[in-house]
């Protein structure tokens, strides 16, 4: 797994006009192909009266695109190429076209779909997704404040706690910084604090 990747920060929407045709780009972060497909359906519902809603998505190593009735490789593929060029992943971009009565030709379509998608990405902003390790700590009450301090010093974030006869805390730390964290916990508390690796995730 790469330690860092780029994805849209939020949903972005942008519109351009080319020879009276309107091109409306929408882009959003997704975590699965199912989410990408659902977003495409959502956009087609929102713009139900448009003739074309071409799209591309990249997620989980899967790349797909559709020209949605436009000439082959003039709509969906340019969107996908833009995402690749910007090194964006875990995202779906849909560009909806309202035909303005003037034919744009192959080159004109490619330019318009590319620009609408790029402008939508600019509207969304780009966030850096960093690979983290998630841990579960089992901590005696008497050591909890000390563990929190060590976590803070190691740039580890405690995200959840449950309280029974002990405290069970879930925490996340950038993967590249995890060795410092686990060494610090082990060195400071030994077997008094149990550390379990849970999973890798991006944040």
PDB file of C-alpha atoms in Angstrom:
ATOM      1  CA  UNK A   1       0.000   0.000   0.000  1.00  0.00           C
ATOM      2  CA  UNK A   2       1.242   3.483  -0.827  1.00  0.00           C
ATOM      3  CA  UNK A   3       1.828   5.644   2.239  1.00  0.00           C
ATOM      4  CA  UNK A   4       0.083   8.657   0.648  1.00  0.00           C
ATOM      5  CA  UNK A   5      -2.469   9.200  -2.104  1.00  0.00           C
ATOM      6  CA  UNK A   6      -4.567  12.133  -3.338  1.00  0.00           C
ATOM      7  CA  UNK A   7      -8.360  12.339  -3.482  1.00  0.00           C
ATOM      8  CA  UNK A   8     -11.066  15.042  -3.693  1.00  0.00           C
ATOM      9  CA  UNK A   9     -11.504  16.833  -0.367  1.00  0.00           C
ATOM     10  CA  UNK A  10     -15.264  17.319  -0.798  1.00  0.00           C
ATOM     11  CA  UNK A  11     -17.853  17.194  -3.541  1.00  0.00           C
ATOM     12  CA  UNK A  12     -16.974  19.688  -6.232  1.00  0.00           C
ATOM     13  CA  UNK A  13     -19.206  21.067  -8.980  1.00  0.00           C
ATOM     14  CA  UNK A  14     -18.257  23.290 -11.906  1.00  0.00           C
ATOM     15  CA  UNK A  15     -19.957  24.341 -15.122  1.00  0.00           C
ATOM     16  CA  UNK A  16     -18.595  25.541 -18.462  1.00  0.00           C
ATOM     17  CA  UNK A  17     -20.327  26.514 -21.718  1.00  0.00           C
ATOM     18  CA  UNK A  18     -18.924  25.582 -25.108  1.00  0.00           C
ATOM     19  CA  UNK A  19     -20.827  26.706 -28.231  1.00  0.00           C
ATOM     20  CA  UNK A  20     -24.079  26.814 -26.263  1.00  0.00           C
ATOM     21  CA  UNK A  21     -23.612  23.314 -24.819  1.00  0.00           C
ATOM     22  CA  UNK A  22     -23.461  23.243 -21.009  1.00  0.00           C
ATOM     23  CA  UNK A  23     -21.011  20.860 -19.343  1.00  0.00           C
ATOM     24  CA  UNK A  24     -21.519  20.336 -15.602  1.00  0.00           C
ATOM     25  CA  UNK A  25     -18.799  18.441 -13.751  1.00  0.00           C
ATOM     26  CA  UNK A  26     -19.338  16.747 -10.400  1.00  0.00           C
ATOM     27  CA  UNK A  27     -16.610  14.933  -8.477  1.00  0.00           C
ATOM     28  CA  UNK A  28     -16.474  13.275  -5.068  1.00  0.00           C
ATOM     29  CA  UNK A  29     -14.333  10.937  -2.952  1.00  0.00           C
ATOM     30  CA  UNK A  30     -15.535   7.324  -2.766  1.00  0.00           C
ATOM     31  CA  UNK A  31     -14.343   4.288  -0.832  1.00  0.00           C
ATOM     32  CA  UNK A  32     -15.621   1.578  -3.167  1.00  0.00           C
ATOM     33  CA  UNK A  33     -16.818   0.841  -6.685  1.00  0.00           C
ATOM     34  CA  UNK A  34     -20.351   0.498  -5.300  1.00  0.00           C
ATOM     35  CA  UNK A  35     -20.212   4.088  -3.991  1.00  0.00           C
ATOM     36  CA  UNK A  36     -18.933   5.281  -7.371  1.00  0.00           C
ATOM     37  CA  UNK A  37     -21.754   3.566  -9.264  1.00  0.00           C
ATOM     38  CA  UNK A  38     -24.335   4.973  -6.838  1.00  0.00           C
ATOM     39  CA  UNK A  39     -22.974   8.507  -7.310  1.00  0.00           C
ATOM     40  CA  UNK A  40     -23.287   8.154 -11.094  1.00  0.00           C
ATOM     41  CA  UNK A  41     -26.924   7.102 -10.627  1.00  0.00           C
ATOM     42  CA  UNK A  42     -27.498  10.052  -8.291  1.00  0.00           C
ATOM     43  CA  UNK A  43     -26.138  12.534 -10.834  1.00  0.00           C
ATOM     44  CA  UNK A  44     -28.283  11.044 -13.591  1.00  0.00           C
ATOM     45  CA  UNK A  45     -31.320  11.506 -11.348  1.00  0.00           C
ATOM     46  CA  UNK A  46     -30.345  15.114 -10.581  1.00  0.00           C
ATOM     47  CA  UNK A  47     -29.883  15.929 -14.268  1.00  0.00           C
ATOM     48  CA  UNK A  48     -32.611  13.639 -15.558  1.00  0.00           C
ATOM     49  CA  UNK A  49     -33.331  15.858 -18.579  1.00  0.00           C
ATOM     50  CA  UNK A  50     -29.747  15.824 -19.897  1.00  0.00           C
ATOM     51  CA  UNK A  51     -28.832  13.561 -22.788  1.00  0.00           C
ATOM     52  CA  UNK A  52     -25.315  12.643 -21.638  1.00  0.00           C
ATOM     53  CA  UNK A  53     -23.672  12.073 -18.248  1.00  0.00           C
ATOM     54  CA  UNK A  54     -20.237  10.673 -19.033  1.00  0.00           C
ATOM     55  CA  UNK A  55     -18.143   9.480 -16.111  1.00  0.00           C
ATOM     56  CA  UNK A  56     -14.934   7.911 -14.883  1.00  0.00           C
ATOM     57  CA  UNK A  57     -13.922   6.464 -11.542  1.00  0.00           C
ATOM     58  CA  UNK A  58     -10.816   5.047  -9.920  1.00  0.00           C
ATOM     59  CA  UNK A  59     -11.076   3.073  -6.703  1.00  0.00           C
ATOM     60  CA  UNK A  60      -9.514  -0.032  -5.217  1.00  0.00           C
ATOM     61  CA  UNK A  61      -7.272  -0.440  -8.248  1.00  0.00           C
ATOM     62  CA  UNK A  62     -10.316  -0.443 -10.571  1.00  0.00           C
ATOM     63  CA  UNK A  63     -10.651   2.079 -13.397  1.00  0.00           C
ATOM     64  CA  UNK A  64     -13.867   2.464 -15.378  1.00  0.00           C
ATOM     65  CA  UNK A  65     -15.314   5.053 -17.730  1.00  0.00           C
ATOM     66  CA  UNK A  66     -18.363   5.573 -19.920  1.00  0.00           C
ATOM     67  CA  UNK A  67     -18.978   7.980 -22.796  1.00  0.00           C
ATOM     68  CA  UNK A  68     -22.749   7.651 -22.202  1.00  0.00           C
ATOM     69  CA  UNK A  69     -23.701   8.010 -25.848  1.00  0.00           C
ATOM     70  CA  UNK A  70     -21.022  10.495 -26.915  1.00  0.00           C
ATOM     71  CA  UNK A  71     -18.595   9.406 -29.674  1.00  0.00           C
ATOM     72  CA  UNK A  72     -16.156   6.774 -28.438  1.00  0.00           C
ATOM     73  CA  UNK A  73     -13.336   8.058 -26.214  1.00  0.00           C
ATOM     74  CA  UNK A  74     -14.452  11.707 -26.393  1.00  0.00           C
ATOM     75  CA  UNK A  75     -16.038  11.973 -22.923  1.00  0.00           C
ATOM     76  CA  UNK A  76     -15.391   9.302 -20.295  1.00  0.00           C
ATOM     77  CA  UNK A  77     -11.802   8.602 -21.316  1.00  0.00           C
ATOM     78  CA  UNK A  78     -10.745  12.288 -21.188  1.00  0.00           C
ATOM     79  CA  UNK A  79     -12.211  12.457 -17.657  1.00  0.00           C
ATOM     80  CA  UNK A  80     -10.219   9.363 -16.664  1.00  0.00           C
ATOM     81  CA  UNK A  81      -7.070  10.769 -18.268  1.00  0.00           C
ATOM     82  CA  UNK A  82      -7.465  13.985 -16.262  1.00  0.00           C
ATOM     83  CA  UNK A  83      -7.766  12.032 -13.007  1.00  0.00           C
ATOM     84  CA  UNK A  84      -4.675  10.006 -13.887  1.00  0.00           C
ATOM     85  CA  UNK A  85      -2.716  13.107 -14.828  1.00  0.00           C
ATOM     86  CA  UNK A  86      -3.542  14.712 -11.465  1.00  0.00           C
ATOM     87  CA  UNK A  87      -2.745  11.420  -9.639  1.00  0.00           C
ATOM     88  CA  UNK A  88      -6.225  11.349  -8.105  1.00  0.00           C
ATOM     89  CA  UNK A  89      -7.744   8.094  -6.860  1.00  0.00           C
ATOM     90  CA  UNK A  90     -10.681   6.816  -4.796  1.00  0.00           C
ATOM     91  CA  UNK A  91     -12.964   9.181  -6.667  1.00  0.00           C
ATOM     92  CA  UNK A  92     -15.699   9.393  -9.280  1.00  0.00           C
ATOM     93  CA  UNK A  93     -16.246  12.268 -11.701  1.00  0.00           C
ATOM     94  CA  UNK A  94     -19.389  12.741 -13.801  1.00  0.00           C
ATOM     95  CA  UNK A  95     -19.707  15.391 -16.503  1.00  0.00           C
ATOM     96  CA  UNK A  96     -23.259  16.083 -17.674  1.00  0.00           C
ATOM     97  CA  UNK A  97     -23.862  17.713 -21.039  1.00  0.00           C
ATOM     98  CA  UNK A  98     -26.873  19.708 -22.142  1.00  0.00           C
ATOM     99  CA  UNK A  99     -26.610  19.879 -25.937  1.00  0.00           C
ATOM    100  CA  UNK A 100     -26.712  23.428 -27.299  1.00  0.00           C
ATOM    101  CA  UNK A 101     -27.464  22.622 -30.921  1.00  0.00           C
ATOM    102  CA  UNK A 102     -23.937  23.050 -32.282  1.00  0.00           C
ATOM    103  CA  UNK A 103     -21.690  20.048 -32.968  1.00  0.00           C
ATOM    104  CA  UNK A 104     -18.304  20.369 -31.279  1.00  0.00           C
ATOM    105  CA  UNK A 105     -16.368  17.687 -33.117  1.00  0.00           C
ATOM    106  CA  UNK A 106     -14.107  15.129 -31.521  1.00  0.00           C
ATOM    107  CA  UNK A 107     -11.453  17.595 -30.363  1.00  0.00           C
ATOM    108  CA  UNK A 108     -14.021  20.023 -28.990  1.00  0.00           C
ATOM    109  CA  UNK A 109     -15.730  17.316 -26.957  1.00  0.00           C
ATOM    110  CA  UNK A 110     -12.457  16.062 -25.501  1.00  0.00           C
ATOM    111  CA  UNK A 111     -11.449  19.594 -24.464  1.00  0.00           C
ATOM    112  CA  UNK A 112     -14.855  20.408 -22.953  1.00  0.00           C
ATOM    113  CA  UNK A 113     -15.180  17.191 -20.931  1.00  0.00           C
ATOM    114  CA  UNK A 114     -11.597  17.496 -19.713  1.00  0.00           C
ATOM    115  CA  UNK A 115     -12.021  21.125 -18.653  1.00  0.00           C
ATOM    116  CA  UNK A 116     -15.336  20.530 -16.877  1.00  0.00           C
ATOM    117  CA  UNK A 117     -13.816  17.621 -14.947  1.00  0.00           C
ATOM    118  CA  UNK A 118     -10.679  19.589 -14.059  1.00  0.00           C
ATOM    119  CA  UNK A 119     -12.718  22.579 -12.881  1.00  0.00           C
ATOM    120  CA  UNK A 120     -14.863  20.294 -10.720  1.00  0.00           C
ATOM    121  CA  UNK A 121     -11.682  18.902  -9.116  1.00  0.00           C
ATOM    122  CA  UNK A 122     -10.431  22.431  -8.446  1.00  0.00           C
ATOM    123  CA  UNK A 123     -13.784  23.239  -6.800  1.00  0.00           C
ATOM    124  CA  UNK A 124     -13.529  20.119  -4.631  1.00  0.00           C
ATOM    125  CA  UNK A 125      -9.949  20.682  -3.548  1.00  0.00           C
ATOM    126  CA  UNK A 126      -7.436  17.896  -3.095  1.00  0.00           C
ATOM    127  CA  UNK A 127      -6.725  16.152   0.188  1.00  0.00           C
ATOM    128  CA  UNK A 128      -3.714  14.032   1.024  1.00  0.00           C
ATOM    129  CA  UNK A 129      -4.773  10.637   2.379  1.00  0.00           C
ATOM    130  CA  UNK A 130      -2.067   9.150   4.606  1.00  0.00           C
ATOM    131  CA  UNK A 131      -1.740   5.495   5.596  1.00  0.00           C
ATOM    132  CA  UNK A 132      -2.252   4.917   9.335  1.00  0.00           C
ATOM    133  CA  UNK A 133      -2.105   1.954  11.681  1.00  0.00           C
ATOM    134  CA  UNK A 134      -5.019   1.478  14.038  1.00  0.00           C
ATOM    135  CA  UNK A 135      -4.248   0.018  17.488  1.00  0.00           C
ATOM    136  CA  UNK A 136      -6.236  -1.146  20.493  1.00  0.00           C
ATOM    137  CA  UNK A 137      -4.672  -0.385  23.879  1.00  0.00           C
ATOM    138  CA  UNK A 138      -5.796  -2.070  27.093  1.00  0.00           C
ATOM    139  CA  UNK A 139      -4.815   0.303  29.909  1.00  0.00           C
ATOM    140  CA  UNK A 140      -5.187   0.331  33.703  1.00  0.00           C
ATOM    141  CA  UNK A 141      -6.951   3.470  34.907  1.00  0.00           C
ATOM    142  CA  UNK A 142      -3.850   4.527  36.833  1.00  0.00           C
ATOM    143  CA  UNK A 143      -1.779   4.696  33.633  1.00  0.00           C
ATOM    144  CA  UNK A 144      -4.296   6.296  31.277  1.00  0.00           C
ATOM    145  CA  UNK A 145      -3.070   9.884  31.596  1.00  0.00           C
ATOM    146  CA  UNK A 146       0.520   8.740  31.047  1.00  0.00           C
ATOM    147  CA  UNK A 147      -0.460   6.733  27.963  1.00  0.00           C
ATOM    148  CA  UNK A 148      -2.319   9.738  26.570  1.00  0.00           C
ATOM    149  CA  UNK A 149       0.805  11.841  27.043  1.00  0.00           C
ATOM    150  CA  UNK A 150       3.016   9.294  25.250  1.00  0.00           C
ATOM    151  CA  UNK A 151       0.497   9.075  22.410  1.00  0.00           C
ATOM    152  CA  UNK A 152       0.473  12.850  22.078  1.00  0.00           C
ATOM    153  CA  UNK A 153       4.274  12.987  21.981  1.00  0.00           C
ATOM    154  CA  UNK A 154       4.292  10.332  19.221  1.00  0.00           C
ATOM    155  CA  UNK A 155       1.551  12.131  17.213  1.00  0.00           C
ATOM    156  CA  UNK A 156      -0.872   9.276  17.825  1.00  0.00           C
ATOM    157  CA  UNK A 157      -4.589  10.156  18.101  1.00  0.00           C
ATOM    158  CA  UNK A 158      -6.901   8.341  20.505  1.00  0.00           C
ATOM    159  CA  UNK A 159     -10.230   8.126  18.691  1.00  0.00           C
ATOM    160  CA  UNK A 160     -12.395   6.040  21.018  1.00  0.00           C
ATOM    161  CA  UNK A 161     -12.432   4.658  24.561  1.00  0.00           C
ATOM    162  CA  UNK A 162     -14.554   2.159  26.473  1.00  0.00           C
ATOM    163  CA  UNK A 163     -14.516   1.913  30.249  1.00  0.00           C
ATOM    164  CA  UNK A 164     -14.950  -1.321  32.216  1.00  0.00           C
ATOM    165  CA  UNK A 165     -12.523  -2.682  34.790  1.00  0.00           C
ATOM    166  CA  UNK A 166      -9.827  -1.296  32.462  1.00  0.00           C
ATOM    167  CA  UNK A 167      -9.791   1.300  29.680  1.00  0.00           C
ATOM    168  CA  UNK A 168      -9.777   0.003  26.108  1.00  0.00           C
ATOM    169  CA  UNK A 169      -8.653   2.787  23.776  1.00  0.00           C
ATOM    170  CA  UNK A 170      -8.541   2.790  19.978  1.00  0.00           C
ATOM    171  CA  UNK A 171      -5.869   4.979  18.448  1.00  0.00           C
ATOM    172  CA  UNK A 172      -4.450   5.776  15.020  1.00  0.00           C
ATOM    173  CA  UNK A 173      -0.934   6.739  14.058  1.00  0.00           C
ATOM    174  CA  UNK A 174       0.734   7.410  10.731  1.00  0.00           C
ATOM    175  CA  UNK A 175       2.332   4.151   9.647  1.00  0.00           C
ATOM    176  CA  UNK A 176       5.747   5.770   9.236  1.00  0.00           C
ATOM    177  CA  UNK A 177       5.645   6.906  12.885  1.00  0.00           C
ATOM    178  CA  UNK A 178       4.333   3.697  14.421  1.00  0.00           C
ATOM    179  CA  UNK A 179       7.680   2.214  15.389  1.00  0.00           C
ATOM    180  CA  UNK A 180       8.333   5.196  17.655  1.00  0.00           C
ATOM    181  CA  UNK A 181       4.888   4.802  19.195  1.00  0.00           C
ATOM    182  CA  UNK A 182       5.108   1.082  19.938  1.00  0.00           C
ATOM    183  CA  UNK A 183       8.665   1.428  21.259  1.00  0.00           C
ATOM    184  CA  UNK A 184       7.589   4.280  23.543  1.00  0.00           C
ATOM    185  CA  UNK A 185       4.570   2.384  24.877  1.00  0.00           C
ATOM    186  CA  UNK A 186       6.606  -0.777  25.455  1.00  0.00           C
ATOM    187  CA  UNK A 187       9.539   1.109  26.976  1.00  0.00           C
ATOM    188  CA  UNK A 188       7.357   3.178  29.304  1.00  0.00           C
ATOM    189  CA  UNK A 189       4.781   0.620  30.447  1.00  0.00           C
ATOM    190  CA  UNK A 190       6.027  -2.852  29.537  1.00  0.00           C
ATOM    191  CA  UNK A 191       3.379  -5.548  29.934  1.00  0.00           C
ATOM    192  CA  UNK A 192       1.114  -3.201  31.915  1.00  0.00           C
ATOM    193  CA  UNK A 193      -0.346  -1.802  28.677  1.00  0.00           C
ATOM    194  CA  UNK A 194      -1.478  -4.313  26.058  1.00  0.00           C
ATOM    195  CA  UNK A 195      -1.030  -3.174  22.447  1.00  0.00           C
ATOM    196  CA  UNK A 196      -2.939  -4.886  19.611  1.00  0.00           C
ATOM    197  CA  UNK A 197      -2.695  -3.984  15.924  1.00  0.00           C
ATOM    198  CA  UNK A 198      -6.183  -3.709  14.397  1.00  0.00           C
ATOM    199  CA  UNK A 199      -5.879  -2.628  10.752  1.00  0.00           C
ATOM    200  CA  UNK A 200      -4.349  -0.255   8.238  1.00  0.00           C
ATOM    201  CA  UNK A 201      -6.488   2.626   7.029  1.00  0.00           C
ATOM    202  CA  UNK A 202      -6.223   5.968   5.262  1.00  0.00           C
ATOM    203  CA  UNK A 203      -7.056   9.274   6.946  1.00  0.00           C
TER     204      UNK A 203
END
